[in-house]
């Protein structure tokens, strides 16, 4: 278990990587090779790359992110990133996105209308 100082540092590190990933995929056109390379570099911080994202099962991905100390907010941000990445590229991460949102809704023990709306949206994709 991480002590409070290390947890805070880990939370900040995860937040920074997720913010960078969000900015990289928030573009209206397809991603350039440089942008894909930037995404790959950011994903390395989580022990991932685009290929492993495609290959991991939903359960493997969730398990990895939980082991990396992602809290529910981080999981939601990562799912949001995957949703945007799917829109920008020809990857279909909708099942992973749906699994992440459902995991958050179930495990957080708190009903969230926002997450419920995202679950409905992911189901319609």
PDB file of C-alpha atoms in Angstrom:
ATOM      1  CA  UNK A   1       0.000   0.000   0.000  1.00  0.00           C
ATOM      2  CA  UNK A   2       1.292   3.444  -0.845  1.00  0.00           C
ATOM      3  CA  UNK A   3       1.690   6.055   1.871  1.00  0.00           C
ATOM      4  CA  UNK A   4      -0.145   9.356   1.474  1.00  0.00           C
ATOM      5  CA  UNK A   5       2.786  11.248  -0.061  1.00  0.00           C
ATOM      6  CA  UNK A   6       3.468   8.559  -2.655  1.00  0.00           C
ATOM      7  CA  UNK A   7      -0.270   8.232  -3.407  1.00  0.00           C
ATOM      8  CA  UNK A   8      -0.447  11.966  -4.052  1.00  0.00           C
ATOM      9  CA  UNK A   9       2.600  11.852  -6.331  1.00  0.00           C
ATOM     10  CA  UNK A  10       1.165   8.841  -8.179  1.00  0.00           C
ATOM     11  CA  UNK A  11      -2.199  10.592  -8.567  1.00  0.00           C
ATOM     12  CA  UNK A  12      -0.521  13.697  -9.997  1.00  0.00           C
ATOM     13  CA  UNK A  13       1.564  11.585 -12.404  1.00  0.00           C
ATOM     14  CA  UNK A  14      -1.495   9.685 -13.634  1.00  0.00           C
ATOM     15  CA  UNK A  15      -3.469  12.942 -13.956  1.00  0.00           C
ATOM     16  CA  UNK A  16      -0.723  14.516 -16.060  1.00  0.00           C
ATOM     17  CA  UNK A  17      -0.449  11.552 -18.434  1.00  0.00           C
ATOM     18  CA  UNK A  18      -4.228  11.360 -18.840  1.00  0.00           C
ATOM     19  CA  UNK A  19      -4.490  15.093 -19.550  1.00  0.00           C
ATOM     20  CA  UNK A  20      -1.796  14.786 -22.198  1.00  0.00           C
ATOM     21  CA  UNK A  21      -3.546  11.797 -23.794  1.00  0.00           C
ATOM     22  CA  UNK A  22      -6.839  13.718 -23.860  1.00  0.00           C
ATOM     23  CA  UNK A  23      -5.245  16.679 -25.635  1.00  0.00           C
ATOM     24  CA  UNK A  24      -3.573  14.408 -28.190  1.00  0.00           C
ATOM     25  CA  UNK A  25      -6.837  12.824 -29.369  1.00  0.00           C
ATOM     26  CA  UNK A  26      -9.012  15.924 -29.180  1.00  0.00           C
ATOM     27  CA  UNK A  27      -8.606  16.821 -32.834  1.00  0.00           C
ATOM     28  CA  UNK A  28     -11.285  16.785 -35.547  1.00  0.00           C
ATOM     29  CA  UNK A  29      -9.185  14.953 -38.159  1.00  0.00           C
ATOM     30  CA  UNK A  30      -7.197  11.707 -38.237  1.00  0.00           C
ATOM     31  CA  UNK A  31      -4.054  11.613 -36.181  1.00  0.00           C
ATOM     32  CA  UNK A  32      -0.663  12.110 -37.777  1.00  0.00           C
ATOM     33  CA  UNK A  33       2.151   9.625 -37.239  1.00  0.00           C
ATOM     34  CA  UNK A  34       3.771  12.093 -34.857  1.00  0.00           C
ATOM     35  CA  UNK A  35       0.575  12.310 -32.777  1.00  0.00           C
ATOM     36  CA  UNK A  36       0.319   8.500 -32.698  1.00  0.00           C
ATOM     37  CA  UNK A  37       3.938   8.341 -31.570  1.00  0.00           C
ATOM     38  CA  UNK A  38       3.171  10.874 -28.822  1.00  0.00           C
ATOM     39  CA  UNK A  39       0.230   8.718 -27.703  1.00  0.00           C
ATOM     40  CA  UNK A  40       2.477   5.636 -27.688  1.00  0.00           C
ATOM     41  CA  UNK A  41       5.014   7.503 -25.536  1.00  0.00           C
ATOM     42  CA  UNK A  42       2.342   8.552 -23.047  1.00  0.00           C
ATOM     43  CA  UNK A  43       0.864   5.052 -22.898  1.00  0.00           C
ATOM     44  CA  UNK A  44       4.336   3.699 -22.030  1.00  0.00           C
ATOM     45  CA  UNK A  45       3.951   5.359 -18.620  1.00  0.00           C
ATOM     46  CA  UNK A  46       1.177   2.838 -17.990  1.00  0.00           C
ATOM     47  CA  UNK A  47       3.059  -0.106 -19.494  1.00  0.00           C
ATOM     48  CA  UNK A  48       0.824   0.026 -22.570  1.00  0.00           C
ATOM     49  CA  UNK A  49       0.995   0.801 -26.248  1.00  0.00           C
ATOM     50  CA  UNK A  50      -1.668   0.889 -28.943  1.00  0.00           C
ATOM     51  CA  UNK A  51      -1.114  -2.765 -29.851  1.00  0.00           C
ATOM     52  CA  UNK A  52      -1.489  -3.969 -26.260  1.00  0.00           C
ATOM     53  CA  UNK A  53      -4.614  -1.847 -25.885  1.00  0.00           C
ATOM     54  CA  UNK A  54      -6.086  -3.715 -28.836  1.00  0.00           C
ATOM     55  CA  UNK A  55      -4.911  -7.116 -27.575  1.00  0.00           C
ATOM     56  CA  UNK A  56      -5.849  -6.840 -23.883  1.00  0.00           C
ATOM     57  CA  UNK A  57      -9.194  -8.223 -22.844  1.00  0.00           C
ATOM     58  CA  UNK A  58     -11.488  -5.883 -20.929  1.00  0.00           C
ATOM     59  CA  UNK A  59     -10.665  -7.669 -17.673  1.00  0.00           C
ATOM     60  CA  UNK A  60      -6.901  -7.553 -18.295  1.00  0.00           C
ATOM     61  CA  UNK A  61      -7.037  -3.824 -19.001  1.00  0.00           C
ATOM     62  CA  UNK A  62      -9.115  -3.059 -15.914  1.00  0.00           C
ATOM     63  CA  UNK A  63      -6.849  -5.235 -13.769  1.00  0.00           C
ATOM     64  CA  UNK A  64      -3.739  -3.449 -15.083  1.00  0.00           C
ATOM     65  CA  UNK A  65      -5.191   0.012 -14.477  1.00  0.00           C
ATOM     66  CA  UNK A  66      -6.286  -0.908 -10.955  1.00  0.00           C
ATOM     67  CA  UNK A  67      -2.788  -2.287 -10.219  1.00  0.00           C
ATOM     68  CA  UNK A  68      -1.427   1.067 -11.429  1.00  0.00           C
ATOM     69  CA  UNK A  69      -3.488   2.771  -8.691  1.00  0.00           C
ATOM     70  CA  UNK A  70      -6.052   4.349 -10.993  1.00  0.00           C
ATOM     71  CA  UNK A  71      -8.947   5.687  -8.956  1.00  0.00           C
ATOM     72  CA  UNK A  72     -12.464   5.890 -10.393  1.00  0.00           C
ATOM     73  CA  UNK A  73     -11.855   9.379 -11.811  1.00  0.00           C
ATOM     74  CA  UNK A  74      -8.713   8.152 -13.578  1.00  0.00           C
ATOM     75  CA  UNK A  75     -10.571   5.145 -14.973  1.00  0.00           C
ATOM     76  CA  UNK A  76     -13.277   7.454 -16.302  1.00  0.00           C
ATOM     77  CA  UNK A  77     -10.709   9.759 -17.902  1.00  0.00           C
ATOM     78  CA  UNK A  78      -8.954   6.797 -19.498  1.00  0.00           C
ATOM     79  CA  UNK A  79     -12.268   5.484 -20.855  1.00  0.00           C
ATOM     80  CA  UNK A  80     -13.022   8.974 -22.210  1.00  0.00           C
ATOM     81  CA  UNK A  81      -9.609   8.976 -23.904  1.00  0.00           C
ATOM     82  CA  UNK A  82     -10.301   5.567 -25.474  1.00  0.00           C
ATOM     83  CA  UNK A  83     -13.665   6.812 -26.752  1.00  0.00           C
ATOM     84  CA  UNK A  84     -12.074   9.856 -28.399  1.00  0.00           C
ATOM     85  CA  UNK A  85      -9.208   7.769 -29.751  1.00  0.00           C
ATOM     86  CA  UNK A  86     -11.735   5.417 -31.353  1.00  0.00           C
ATOM     87  CA  UNK A  87     -13.349   8.416 -33.076  1.00  0.00           C
ATOM     88  CA  UNK A  88     -10.025   9.773 -34.336  1.00  0.00           C
ATOM     89  CA  UNK A  89      -8.662   6.449 -35.574  1.00  0.00           C
ATOM     90  CA  UNK A  90      -9.889   3.139 -36.921  1.00  0.00           C
ATOM     91  CA  UNK A  91      -9.655   1.411 -33.557  1.00  0.00           C
ATOM     92  CA  UNK A  92     -12.742   0.033 -31.879  1.00  0.00           C
ATOM     93  CA  UNK A  93     -12.336   0.396 -28.141  1.00  0.00           C
ATOM     94  CA  UNK A  94     -16.063   0.716 -27.470  1.00  0.00           C
ATOM     95  CA  UNK A  95     -16.255  -2.621 -25.621  1.00  0.00           C
ATOM     96  CA  UNK A  96     -13.321  -1.616 -23.407  1.00  0.00           C
ATOM     97  CA  UNK A  97     -14.896   1.787 -22.798  1.00  0.00           C
ATOM     98  CA  UNK A  98     -18.203   0.183 -21.874  1.00  0.00           C
ATOM     99  CA  UNK A  99     -16.458  -2.295 -19.554  1.00  0.00           C
ATOM    100  CA  UNK A 100     -14.572   0.529 -17.815  1.00  0.00           C
ATOM    101  CA  UNK A 101     -17.704   2.616 -17.286  1.00  0.00           C
ATOM    102  CA  UNK A 102     -19.642  -0.411 -16.007  1.00  0.00           C
ATOM    103  CA  UNK A 103     -16.775  -1.300 -13.664  1.00  0.00           C
ATOM    104  CA  UNK A 104     -16.787   2.248 -12.278  1.00  0.00           C
ATOM    105  CA  UNK A 105     -20.562   2.230 -11.796  1.00  0.00           C
ATOM    106  CA  UNK A 106     -20.513  -1.163 -10.072  1.00  0.00           C
ATOM    107  CA  UNK A 107     -17.371  -0.871  -7.941  1.00  0.00           C
ATOM    108  CA  UNK A 108     -17.736   2.736  -6.806  1.00  0.00           C
ATOM    109  CA  UNK A 109     -20.958   1.773  -5.005  1.00  0.00           C
ATOM    110  CA  UNK A 110     -22.315   5.201  -5.946  1.00  0.00           C
ATOM    111  CA  UNK A 111     -24.782   5.683  -8.761  1.00  0.00           C
ATOM    112  CA  UNK A 112     -23.616   8.354 -11.179  1.00  0.00           C
ATOM    113  CA  UNK A 113     -25.937   9.817 -13.766  1.00  0.00           C
ATOM    114  CA  UNK A 114     -22.865  10.965 -15.723  1.00  0.00           C
ATOM    115  CA  UNK A 115     -21.403   7.469 -15.893  1.00  0.00           C
ATOM    116  CA  UNK A 116     -24.843   6.027 -16.649  1.00  0.00           C
ATOM    117  CA  UNK A 117     -25.170   8.445 -19.584  1.00  0.00           C
ATOM    118  CA  UNK A 118     -21.719   7.428 -20.831  1.00  0.00           C
ATOM    119  CA  UNK A 119     -22.682   3.751 -20.561  1.00  0.00           C
ATOM    120  CA  UNK A 120     -25.788   4.395 -22.660  1.00  0.00           C
ATOM    121  CA  UNK A 121     -23.741   6.321 -25.211  1.00  0.00           C
ATOM    122  CA  UNK A 122     -21.095   3.577 -25.425  1.00  0.00           C
ATOM    123  CA  UNK A 123     -23.805   0.956 -25.943  1.00  0.00           C
ATOM    124  CA  UNK A 124     -25.148   2.930 -28.916  1.00  0.00           C
ATOM    125  CA  UNK A 125     -21.795   2.948 -30.731  1.00  0.00           C
TER     126      UNK A 125
END
